[in-house]
Amino acid sequence: HVMVSVPNEELADIASDLSHADRIVNKLAPFAASMRLSIAVSTQPLAMWHDGKYAPHLVNAVRNMRVAIESAGLTEIIKVTVPHVFELLGTSYPPADGAFKPEHADIVRNISQMIRDDGGFFTVNIYPWFTYKANPGVISLDYALLKESHTVDGVTYNLMTAQLAAVRAALLKLDATFTEA
């Protein structure tokens, strides 16, 4: 499985003009016969360091990429995803309380539903090390390095599995039909 990423700077063009998405899909089409592909429509576009620059374009860019894939007859081979930053979660602990920040919830819901409907994967970049560094004295190094686990509400987690569980809980809060999230 190979993932090809579209640069964040191309989101506005893809969102406003289907021919940009068509061009990307057509360049990947020759490889579709020999491998499974995913198109990452940008990388971490809702991260705080982008100051909301890409948010207005994201849903339409994903929608146009889906249309381009369908037009090329490649819906079973090429899937769309958006690698999100973990910090989209406003709440991540305890994991069962995971929730996306309200300002991003509608965008994440729309994208997640399209990805789910196409049989794609919700993607989030999880870096336990960064969480450890951002929470000195709260998270132990062994917990961040997955050498130690904690039990929360009867479930045992290391930091990475706690973060994954928080993302799953957040997705289920957006749409209870995300049972396979």
Backbone as JSON Lines, residues from 0, in Angstrom:
{"i":0,"aa":"H","n":[0.85,-1.17,0.0],"ca":[0.0,0.0,0.0],"c":[0.9,1.24,0.0]}
{"i":1,"aa":"V","n":[0.69,2.11,-0.95],"ca":[1.5,3.32,-1.07],"c":[0.6,4.53,-0.9]}
{"i":2,"aa":"M","n":[1.07,5.49,-0.11],"ca":[0.33,6.73,0.08],"c":[1.11,7.86,-0.59]}
{"i":3,"aa":"V","n":[0.43,8.61,-1.43],"ca":[1.01,9.76,-2.12],"c":[0.34,11.0,-1.56]}
{"i":4,"aa":"S","n":[1.14,11.95,-1.14],"ca":[0.59,13.15,-0.51],"c":[0.53,14.33,-1.47]}
{"i":5,"aa":"V","n":[-0.58,15.03,-1.44],"ca":[-0.75,16.27,-2.18],"c":[-0.3,17.4,-1.26]}
{"i":6,"aa":"P","n":[0.56,18.27,-1.73],"ca":[1.02,19.37,-0.86],"c":[-0.14,20.26,-0.4]}
{"i":7,"aa":"N","n":[-0.04,20.72,0.82],"ca":[-1.07,21.6,1.38],"c":[-1.33,22.81,0.49]}
{"i":8,"aa":"E","n":[-0.28,23.3,-0.13],"ca":[-0.4,24.49,-0.96],"c":[-1.3,24.28,-2.19]}
{"i":9,"aa":"E","n":[-1.6,23.02,-2.52],"ca":[-2.46,22.73,-3.67],"c":[-3.93,22.58,-3.3]}
{"i":10,"aa":"L","n":[-4.25,22.66,-2.01],"ca":[-5.64,22.44,-1.59],"c":[-6.62,23.4,-2.24]}
{"i":11,"aa":"A","n":[-6.32,24.67,-2.26],"ca":[-7.25,25.65,-2.82],"c":[-7.51,25.36,-4.29]}
{"i":12,"aa":"D","n":[-6.48,25.0,-5.04],"ca":[-6.64,24.69,-6.47],"c":[-7.5,23.45,-6.66]}
{"i":13,"aa":"I","n":[-7.24,22.42,-5.88],"ca":[-8.01,21.18,-6.0],"c":[-9.46,21.41,-5.59]}
{"i":14,"aa":"A","n":[-9.66,22.22,-4.56],"ca":[-11.02,22.49,-4.07],"c":[-11.84,23.28,-5.08]}
{"i":15,"aa":"S","n":[-11.2,24.15,-5.83],"ca":[-11.93,25.05,-6.73],"c":[-11.98,24.58,-8.18]}
{"i":16,"aa":"D","n":[-11.13,23.6,-8.53],"ca":[-11.05,23.2,-9.93],"c":[-10.79,21.7,-10.02]}
{"i":17,"aa":"L","n":[-11.81,20.97,-10.44],"ca":[-11.72,19.51,-10.53],"c":[-10.57,19.04,-11.41]}
{"i":18,"aa":"S","n":[-10.17,19.83,-12.39],"ca":[-9.09,19.4,-13.29],"c":[-7.78,19.19,-12.54]}
{"i":19,"aa":"H","n":[-7.58,19.89,-11.44],"ca":[-6.36,19.67,-10.64],"c":[-6.37,18.28,-10.01]}
{"i":20,"aa":"A","n":[-7.52,17.87,-9.5],"ca":[-7.64,16.52,-8.93],"c":[-7.51,15.47,-10.04]}
{"i":21,"aa":"D","n":[-8.14,15.74,-11.18],"ca":[-8.04,14.81,-12.31],"c":[-6.58,14.59,-12.72]}
{"i":22,"aa":"R","n":[-5.81,15.66,-12.74],"ca":[-4.4,15.57,-13.14],"c":[-3.63,14.65,-12.2]}
{"i":23,"aa":"I","n":[-3.87,14.77,-10.91],"ca":[-3.18,13.94,-9.92],"c":[-3.58,12.47,-10.09]}
{"i":24,"aa":"V","n":[-4.86,12.22,-10.2],"ca":[-5.34,10.84,-10.36],"c":[-4.82,10.24,-11.66]}
{"i":25,"aa":"N","n":[-4.82,11.0,-12.72],"ca":[-4.33,10.48,-14.0],"c":[-2.84,10.14,-13.96]}
{"i":26,"aa":"K","n":[-2.06,10.87,-13.16],"ca":[-0.65,10.54,-13.02],"c":[-0.45,9.24,-12.22]}
{"i":27,"aa":"L","n":[-1.38,8.95,-11.32],"ca":[-1.27,7.74,-10.5],"c":[-1.89,6.52,-11.18]}
{"i":28,"aa":"A","n":[-2.8,6.74,-12.12],"ca":[-3.54,5.65,-12.74],"c":[-2.67,4.52,-13.29]}
{"i":29,"aa":"P","n":[-1.53,4.79,-13.93],"ca":[-0.72,3.68,-14.44],"c":[-0.21,2.72,-13.36]}
{"i":30,"aa":"F","n":[-0.14,3.19,-12.13],"ca":[0.35,2.35,-11.03],"c":[-0.77,1.56,-10.36]}
{"i":31,"aa":"A","n":[-2.0,1.91,-10.67],"ca":[-3.15,1.31,-9.99],"c":[-3.28,-0.19,-10.25]}
{"i":32,"aa":"A","n":[-2.78,-0.67,-11.36],"ca":[-2.9,-2.1,-11.67],"c":[-1.99,-2.96,-10.81]}
{"i":33,"aa":"S","n":[-0.93,-2.37,-10.27],"ca":[0.06,-3.19,-9.56],"c":[0.16,-2.9,-8.06]}
{"i":34,"aa":"M","n":[-0.59,-1.95,-7.56],"ca":[-0.51,-1.66,-6.12],"c":[-1.75,-0.93,-5.65]}
{"i":35,"aa":"R","n":[-1.98,-1.02,-4.35],"ca":[-3.06,-0.26,-3.72],"c":[-2.51,1.11,-3.37]}
{"i":36,"aa":"L","n":[-3.3,2.12,-3.64],"ca":[-2.85,3.5,-3.44],"c":[-3.82,4.28,-2.57]}
{"i":37,"aa":"S","n":[-3.26,5.21,-1.83],"ca":[-4.06,6.22,-1.13],"c":[-3.52,7.57,-1.51]}
{"i":38,"aa":"I","n":[-4.42,8.52,-1.67],"ca":[-4.01,9.9,-1.9],"c":[-4.28,10.65,-0.61]}
{"i":39,"aa":"A","n":[-3.22,11.15,-0.02],"ca":[-3.34,12.0,1.17],"c":[-3.59,13.42,0.68]}
{"i":40,"aa":"V","n":[-4.81,13.87,0.88],"ca":[-5.17,15.21,0.44],"c":[-4.64,16.18,1.49]}
{"i":41,"aa":"S","n":[-3.38,16.52,1.32],"ca":[-2.6,17.38,2.22],"c":[-2.08,16.58,3.41]}
{"i":42,"aa":"T","n":[-1.34,17.25,4.26],"ca":[-0.8,16.65,5.47],"c":[-0.99,17.61,6.63]}
{"i":43,"aa":"Q","n":[-1.75,17.15,7.6],"ca":[-2.02,17.92,8.81],"c":[-2.5,19.35,8.5]}
{"i":44,"aa":"P","n":[-3.48,19.48,7.61],"ca":[-3.91,20.81,7.18],"c":[-4.59,21.63,8.27]}
{"i":45,"aa":"L","n":[-5.1,20.99,9.3],"ca":[-5.79,21.72,10.36],"c":[-4.89,21.97,11.57]}
{"i":46,"aa":"A","n":[-3.61,21.7,11.42],"ca":[-2.67,21.91,12.53],"c":[-2.62,23.39,12.89]}
{"i":47,"aa":"M","n":[-2.41,23.65,14.15],"ca":[-2.47,25.04,14.64],"c":[-1.45,25.94,13.96]}
{"i":48,"aa":"W","n":[-0.32,25.39,13.53],"ca":[0.71,26.24,12.92],"c":[0.31,26.74,11.53]}
{"i":49,"aa":"H","n":[-0.78,26.22,10.97],"ca":[-1.27,26.72,9.68],"c":[-2.27,27.86,9.84]}
{"i":50,"aa":"D","n":[-2.63,28.16,11.08],"ca":[-3.53,29.29,11.39],"c":[-4.82,29.27,10.58]}
{"i":51,"aa":"G","n":[-5.38,28.11,10.34],"ca":[-6.65,27.99,9.64],"c":[-6.6,28.23,8.14]}
{"i":52,"aa":"K","n":[-5.42,28.37,7.61],"ca":[-5.24,28.7,6.19],"c":[-5.88,27.68,5.24]}
{"i":53,"aa":"Y","n":[-5.83,26.4,5.6],"ca":[-6.29,25.35,4.7],"c":[-7.7,24.85,5.01]}
{"i":54,"aa":"A","n":[-8.22,25.19,6.16],"ca":[-9.53,24.7,6.58],"c":[-10.65,25.0,5.58]}
{"i":55,"aa":"P","n":[-10.73,26.19,5.01],"ca":[-11.84,26.48,4.09],"c":[-11.83,25.63,2.81]}
{"i":56,"aa":"H","n":[-10.71,25.04,2.47],"ca":[-10.58,24.31,1.21],"c":[-10.63,22.79,1.37]}
{"i":57,"aa":"L","n":[-10.49,22.31,2.58],"ca":[-10.25,20.89,2.79],"c":[-11.4,19.99,2.35]}
{"i":58,"aa":"V","n":[-12.61,20.28,2.76],"ca":[-13.74,19.4,2.42],"c":[-13.94,19.35,0.91]}
{"i":59,"aa":"N","n":[-13.91,20.5,0.24],"ca":[-14.1,20.5,-1.22],"c":[-12.94,19.82,-1.94]}
{"i":60,"aa":"A","n":[-11.73,19.94,-1.42],"ca":[-10.59,19.26,-2.04],"c":[-10.76,17.74,-1.95]}
{"i":61,"aa":"V","n":[-11.19,17.26,-0.8],"ca":[-11.44,15.81,-0.65],"c":[-12.57,15.39,-1.58]}
{"i":62,"aa":"R","n":[-13.63,16.18,-1.63],"ca":[-14.77,15.86,-2.5],"c":[-14.33,15.78,-3.97]}
{"i":63,"aa":"N","n":[-13.56,16.76,-4.42],"ca":[-13.1,16.74,-5.82],"c":[-12.15,15.59,-6.1]}
{"i":64,"aa":"M","n":[-11.32,15.24,-5.14],"ca":[-10.42,14.1,-5.35],"c":[-11.23,12.82,-5.49]}
{"i":65,"aa":"R","n":[-12.28,12.68,-4.71],"ca":[-13.16,11.5,-4.82],"c":[-13.81,11.44,-6.2]}
{"i":66,"aa":"V","n":[-14.27,12.59,-6.68],"ca":[-14.91,12.64,-8.0],"c":[-13.9,12.25,-9.08]}
{"i":67,"aa":"A","n":[-12.68,12.74,-8.97],"ca":[-11.64,12.41,-9.96],"c":[-11.33,10.92,-9.95]}
{"i":68,"aa":"I","n":[-11.27,10.33,-8.77],"ca":[-11.01,8.89,-8.66],"c":[-12.16,8.1,-9.27]}
{"i":69,"aa":"E","n":[-13.37,8.52,-8.99],"ca":[-14.55,7.84,-9.54],"c":[-14.59,7.98,-11.06]}
{"i":70,"aa":"S","n":[-14.31,9.17,-11.56],"ca":[-14.32,9.4,-13.01],"c":[-13.29,8.52,-13.73]}
{"i":71,"aa":"A","n":[-12.18,8.24,-13.06],"ca":[-11.14,7.39,-13.64],"c":[-11.45,5.91,-13.47]}
{"i":72,"aa":"G","n":[-12.55,5.58,-12.77],"ca":[-12.92,4.18,-12.56],"c":[-12.0,3.46,-11.58]}
{"i":73,"aa":"L","n":[-11.44,4.2,-10.63],"ca":[-10.44,3.62,-9.73],"c":[-10.87,3.58,-8.26]}
{"i":74,"aa":"T","n":[-12.18,3.62,-8.0],"ca":[-12.65,3.7,-6.61],"c":[-12.29,2.48,-5.77]}
{"i":75,"aa":"E","n":[-12.08,1.35,-6.4],"ca":[-11.72,0.15,-5.64],"c":[-10.22,0.07,-5.37]}
{"i":76,"aa":"I","n":[-9.45,0.88,-6.05],"ca":[-7.99,0.79,-5.96],"c":[-7.36,1.99,-5.26]}
{"i":77,"aa":"I","n":[-7.86,3.18,-5.54],"ca":[-7.3,4.39,-4.94],"c":[-8.28,4.93,-3.91]}
{"i":78,"aa":"K","n":[-7.79,5.13,-2.7],"ca":[-8.59,5.68,-1.61],"c":[-8.04,7.05,-1.24]}
{"i":79,"aa":"V","n":[-8.89,7.83,-0.61],"ca":[-8.52,9.17,-0.17],"c":[-8.43,9.18,1.35]}
{"i":80,"aa":"T","n":[-7.48,9.92,1.87],"ca":[-7.39,10.15,3.3],"c":[-6.84,11.55,3.52]}
{"i":81,"aa":"V","n":[-6.87,11.99,4.76],"ca":[-6.26,13.24,5.18],"c":[-5.5,12.94,6.47]}
{"i":82,"aa":"P","n":[-4.19,12.94,6.44],"ca":[-3.45,12.72,7.69],"c":[-3.62,13.94,8.61]}
{"i":83,"aa":"H","n":[-4.29,13.7,9.72],"ca":[-4.56,14.77,10.68],"c":[-3.51,14.79,11.77]}
{"i":84,"aa":"V","n":[-3.41,15.9,12.41],"ca":[-2.53,16.05,13.57],"c":[-3.34,15.65,14.81]}
{"i":85,"aa":"F","n":[-2.72,14.95,15.74],"ca":[-3.4,14.48,16.94],"c":[-3.98,15.64,17.75]}
{"i":86,"aa":"E","n":[-3.35,16.79,17.67],"ca":[-3.79,17.94,18.46],"c":[-5.16,18.47,18.03]}
{"i":87,"aa":"L","n":[-5.79,17.85,17.02],"ca":[-7.17,18.21,16.68],"c":[-8.12,17.84,17.81]}
{"i":88,"aa":"L","n":[-7.65,16.94,18.67],"ca":[-8.49,16.56,19.8],"c":[-8.41,17.65,20.88]}
{"i":89,"aa":"G","n":[-9.55,18.08,21.32],"ca":[-9.6,19.03,22.42],"c":[-9.53,18.29,23.75]}
{"i":90,"aa":"T","n":[-10.02,17.05,23.74],"ca":[-9.99,16.18,24.92],"c":[-9.44,14.84,24.49]}
{"i":91,"aa":"S","n":[-8.43,14.36,25.22],"ca":[-7.87,13.05,24.9],"c":[-7.7,12.17,26.13]}
{"i":92,"aa":"Y","n":[-8.04,12.71,27.29],"ca":[-7.91,11.91,28.52],"c":[-9.06,12.22,29.45]}
{"i":93,"aa":"P","n":[-9.65,11.2,30.02],"ca":[-9.42,9.79,29.73],"c":[-9.8,9.47,28.29]}
{"i":94,"aa":"P","n":[-9.22,8.42,27.73],"ca":[-9.43,8.12,26.32],"c":[-10.9,8.04,25.9]}
{"i":95,"aa":"A","n":[-11.75,7.5,26.75],"ca":[-13.17,7.37,26.41],"c":[-13.85,8.73,26.25]}
{"i":96,"aa":"D","n":[-13.24,9.78,26.75],"ca":[-13.79,11.14,26.63],"c":[-13.23,11.88,25.42]}
{"i":97,"aa":"G","n":[-12.47,11.2,24.58],"ca":[-11.87,11.84,23.42],"c":[-12.89,12.62,22.61]}
{"i":98,"aa":"A","n":[-12.52,13.84,22.23],"ca":[-13.41,14.7,21.43],"c":[-12.56,15.66,20.62]}
{"i":99,"aa":"F","n":[-13.01,15.92,19.39],"ca":[-12.32,16.89,18.55],"c":[-12.65,18.3,19.02]}
{"i":100,"aa":"K","n":[-11.73,19.21,18.77],"ca":[-11.98,20.62,19.1],"c":[-13.22,21.07,18.32]}
{"i":101,"aa":"P","n":[-14.1,21.83,18.97],"ca":[-15.35,22.23,18.32],"c":[-15.15,22.97,17.0]}
{"i":102,"aa":"E","n":[-14.1,23.75,16.88],"ca":[-13.89,24.52,15.65],"c":[-13.54,23.64,14.44]}
{"i":103,"aa":"H","n":[-13.16,22.39,14.7],"ca":[-12.81,21.48,13.6],"c":[-13.78,20.33,13.44]}
{"i":104,"aa":"A","n":[-14.72,20.19,14.34],"ca":[-15.6,19.01,14.36],"c":[-16.36,18.83,13.05]}
{"i":105,"aa":"D","n":[-16.94,19.87,12.49],"ca":[-17.73,19.7,11.27],"c":[-16.85,19.28,10.09]}
{"i":106,"aa":"I","n":[-15.68,19.88,9.98],"ca":[-14.76,19.52,8.89],"c":[-14.34,18.05,9.03]}
{"i":107,"aa":"V","n":[-13.93,17.66,10.22],"ca":[-13.5,16.28,10.45],"c":[-14.66,15.32,10.21]}
{"i":108,"aa":"R","n":[-15.87,15.68,10.64],"ca":[-17.04,14.82,10.41],"c":[-17.27,14.63,8.91]}
{"i":109,"aa":"N","n":[-17.27,15.71,8.15],"ca":[-17.53,15.6,6.71],"c":[-16.48,14.75,6.01]}
{"i":110,"aa":"I","n":[-15.23,15.01,6.32],"ca":[-14.14,14.24,5.7],"c":[-14.21,12.78,6.11]}
{"i":111,"aa":"S","n":[-14.42,12.53,7.38],"ca":[-14.46,11.16,7.89],"c":[-15.58,10.36,7.27]}
{"i":112,"aa":"Q","n":[-16.72,11.0,7.07],"ca":[-17.84,10.3,6.45],"c":[-17.52,9.94,5.0]}
{"i":113,"aa":"M","n":[-16.89,10.85,4.27],"ca":[-16.52,10.54,2.88],"c":[-15.52,9.4,2.84]}
{"i":114,"aa":"I","n":[-14.52,9.45,3.71],"ca":[-13.49,8.4,3.74],"c":[-14.12,7.06,4.09]}
{"i":115,"aa":"R","n":[-14.98,7.06,5.09],"ca":[-15.66,5.82,5.49],"c":[-16.51,5.28,4.35]}
{"i":116,"aa":"D","n":[-17.28,6.16,3.71],"ca":[-18.16,5.73,2.62],"c":[-17.38,5.12,1.46]}
{"i":117,"aa":"D","n":[-16.15,5.55,1.28],"ca":[-15.31,5.03,0.19],"c":[-14.48,3.82,0.6]}
{"i":118,"aa":"G","n":[-14.56,3.43,1.87],"ca":[-13.77,2.3,2.33],"c":[-12.32,2.65,2.6]}
{"i":119,"aa":"G","n":[-12.06,3.93,2.81],"ca":[-10.7,4.38,3.11],"c":[-10.41,4.35,4.6]}
{"i":120,"aa":"F","n":[-9.3,4.98,4.97],"ca":[-8.85,4.96,6.35],"c":[-8.77,6.37,6.91]}
{"i":121,"aa":"F","n":[-9.28,6.55,8.11],"ca":[-9.07,7.8,8.83],"c":[-7.62,7.76,9.29]}
{"i":122,"aa":"T","n":[-6.9,8.83,9.04],"ca":[-5.47,8.85,9.36],"c":[-5.17,9.98,10.34]}
{"i":123,"aa":"V","n":[-4.43,9.64,11.36],"ca":[-3.98,10.64,12.32],"c":[-2.53,10.34,12.67]}
{"i":124,"aa":"N","n":[-1.72,11.36,12.69],"ca":[-0.32,11.21,13.08],"c":[-0.22,11.31,14.59]}
{"i":125,"aa":"I","n":[0.19,10.22,15.19],"ca":[0.3,10.17,16.65],"c":[1.78,10.04,17.01]}
{"i":126,"aa":"Y","n":[2.24,10.95,17.81],"ca":[3.64,10.97,18.24],"c":[3.68,11.02,19.76]}
{"i":127,"aa":"P","n":[3.73,9.85,20.43],"ca":[3.76,9.86,21.89],"c":[4.9,10.72,22.46]}
{"i":128,"aa":"W","n":[6.01,10.77,21.76],"ca":[7.14,11.57,22.25],"c":[6.76,13.05,22.41]}
{"i":129,"aa":"F","n":[6.05,13.6,21.41],"ca":[5.64,15.0,21.49],"c":[4.67,15.23,22.65]}
{"i":130,"aa":"T","n":[3.8,14.26,22.88],"ca":[2.87,14.37,24.0],"c":[3.64,14.37,25.32]}
{"i":131,"aa":"Y","n":[4.62,13.51,25.41],"ca":[5.49,13.47,26.6],"c":[6.19,14.82,26.8]}
{"i":132,"aa":"K","n":[6.77,15.37,25.74],"ca":[7.5,16.63,25.84],"c":[6.58,17.8,26.2]}
{"i":133,"aa":"A","n":[5.33,17.73,25.77],"ca":[4.37,18.82,26.04],"c":[3.77,18.73,27.44]}
{"i":134,"aa":"N","n":[3.99,17.62,28.11],"ca":[3.39,17.4,29.43],"c":[4.43,16.95,30.44]}
{"i":135,"aa":"P","n":[5.47,17.77,30.66],"ca":[6.52,17.36,31.6],"c":[5.95,17.17,33.0]}
{"i":136,"aa":"G","n":[6.38,16.08,33.62],"ca":[5.94,15.8,34.98],"c":[4.58,15.12,35.04]}
{"i":137,"aa":"V","n":[3.86,15.08,33.96],"ca":[2.54,14.44,33.93],"c":[2.64,13.06,33.29]}
{"i":138,"aa":"I","n":[3.41,12.97,32.21],"ca":[3.57,11.72,31.47],"c":[5.0,11.25,31.64]}
{"i":139,"aa":"S","n":[5.15,10.01,32.08],"ca":[6.5,9.48,32.29],"c":[7.12,9.08,30.95]}
{"i":140,"aa":"L","n":[8.44,9.08,30.92],"ca":[9.15,8.68,29.72],"c":[8.82,7.24,29.35]}
{"i":141,"aa":"D","n":[8.76,6.34,30.32],"ca":[8.44,4.94,30.02],"c":[7.04,4.78,29.43]}
{"i":142,"aa":"Y","n":[6.09,5.6,29.87],"ca":[4.74,5.57,29.3],"c":[4.77,6.03,27.85]}
{"i":143,"aa":"A","n":[5.54,7.07,27.58],"ca":[5.66,7.59,26.21],"c":[6.41,6.63,25.3]}
{"i":144,"aa":"L","n":[7.35,5.88,25.84],"ca":[8.12,4.92,25.06],"c":[7.43,3.55,25.0]}
{"i":145,"aa":"L","n":[6.22,3.47,25.48],"ca":[5.37,2.28,25.43],"c":[5.91,1.13,26.28]}
{"i":146,"aa":"K","n":[6.75,1.46,27.25],"ca":[7.31,0.45,28.16],"c":[6.45,0.28,29.4]}
{"i":147,"aa":"E","n":[5.56,1.2,29.63],"ca":[4.73,1.22,30.83],"c":[3.28,1.43,30.4]}
{"i":148,"aa":"S","n":[2.37,0.87,31.17],"ca":[0.96,1.08,30.86],"c":[0.22,1.53,32.11]}
{"i":149,"aa":"H","n":[-0.95,2.1,31.89],"ca":[-1.83,2.56,32.97],"c":[-3.22,2.01,32.68]}
{"i":150,"aa":"T","n":[-3.94,1.77,33.73],"ca":[-5.32,1.32,33.57],"c":[-6.25,2.49,33.86]}
{"i":151,"aa":"V","n":[-7.14,2.75,32.9],"ca":[-8.1,3.84,33.02],"c":[-9.48,3.26,32.75]}
{"i":152,"aa":"D","n":[-10.37,3.41,33.71],"ca":[-11.74,2.89,33.56],"c":[-11.74,1.41,33.17]}
{"i":153,"aa":"G","n":[-10.84,0.66,33.75],"ca":[-10.79,-0.78,33.51],"c":[-10.08,-1.23,32.25]}
{"i":154,"aa":"V","n":[-9.54,-0.29,31.48],"ca":[-8.82,-0.63,30.25],"c":[-7.35,-0.24,30.42]}
{"i":155,"aa":"T","n":[-6.45,-1.12,30.0],"ca":[-5.02,-0.86,30.14],"c":[-4.48,-0.3,28.83]}
{"i":156,"aa":"Y","n":[-3.76,0.82,28.95],"ca":[-3.22,1.52,27.8],"c":[-1.75,1.84,28.0]}
{"i":157,"aa":"N","n":[-1.0,1.88,26.9],"ca":[0.24,2.64,26.9],"c":[-0.14,3.98,26.26]}
{"i":158,"aa":"L","n":[0.77,4.91,26.14],"ca":[0.38,6.22,25.65],"c":[-0.17,6.16,24.23]}
{"i":159,"aa":"M","n":[0.43,5.37,23.36],"ca":[-0.05,5.31,21.98],"c":[-1.45,4.71,21.9]}
{"i":160,"aa":"T","n":[-1.7,3.62,22.63],"ca":[-3.04,3.02,22.56],"c":[-4.07,3.93,23.22]}
{"i":161,"aa":"A","n":[-3.66,4.7,24.22],"ca":[-4.58,5.67,24.83],"c":[-4.95,6.75,23.81]}
{"i":162,"aa":"Q","n":[-3.97,7.19,23.05],"ca":[-4.23,8.21,22.03],"c":[-5.13,7.64,20.92]}
{"i":163,"aa":"L","n":[-4.87,6.42,20.49],"ca":[-5.74,5.79,19.49],"c":[-7.17,5.65,20.0]}
{"i":164,"aa":"A","n":[-7.31,5.24,21.24],"ca":[-8.65,5.09,21.83],"c":[-9.36,6.45,21.92]}
{"i":165,"aa":"A","n":[-8.61,7.5,22.2],"ca":[-9.2,8.84,22.26],"c":[-9.68,9.29,20.88]}
{"i":166,"aa":"V","n":[-8.91,8.98,19.84],"ca":[-9.32,9.32,18.47],"c":[-10.59,8.54,18.11]}
{"i":167,"aa":"R","n":[-10.62,7.28,18.44],"ca":[-11.82,6.47,18.15],"c":[-13.03,7.03,18.87]}
{"i":168,"aa":"A","n":[-12.88,7.36,20.14],"ca":[-14.0,7.94,20.9],"c":[-14.45,9.26,20.28]}
{"i":169,"aa":"A","n":[-13.49,10.07,19.82],"ca":[-13.83,11.35,19.2],"c":[-14.61,11.12,17.9]}
{"i":170,"aa":"L","n":[-14.19,10.15,17.1],"ca":[-14.92,9.84,15.86],"c":[-16.34,9.37,16.16]}
{"i":171,"aa":"L","n":[-16.48,8.53,17.16],"ca":[-17.81,8.04,17.53],"c":[-18.71,9.16,18.04]}
{"i":172,"aa":"K","n":[-18.13,10.17,18.67],"ca":[-18.92,11.33,19.1],"c":[-19.4,12.14,17.9]}
{"i":173,"aa":"L","n":[-18.6,12.18,16.85],"ca":[-19.02,12.89,15.64],"c":[-20.12,12.15,14.91]}
{"i":174,"aa":"D","n":[-20.03,10.82,14.9],"ca":[-20.99,10.02,14.14],"c":[-20.95,8.61,14.72]}
{"i":175,"aa":"A","n":[-22.02,8.19,15.36],"ca":[-22.07,6.9,16.01],"c":[-21.97,5.73,15.03]}
{"i":176,"aa":"T","n":[-22.09,6.02,13.72],"ca":[-21.98,4.93,12.75],"c":[-20.53,4.6,12.43]}
{"i":177,"aa":"F","n":[-19.59,5.3,13.03],"ca":[-18.18,4.98,12.83],"c":[-17.78,3.78,13.68]}
{"i":178,"aa":"T","n":[-18.51,2.71,13.57],"ca":[-18.25,1.56,14.41],"c":[-16.97,0.85,14.05]}
{"i":179,"aa":"E","n":[-16.47,1.03,12.85],"ca":[-15.22,0.39,12.43],"c":[-14.08,1.38,12.41]}
{"i":180,"aa":"A","n":[-14.22,2.49,13.12],"ca":[-13.19,3.55,13.11],"c":[-11.94,3.08,13.78]}
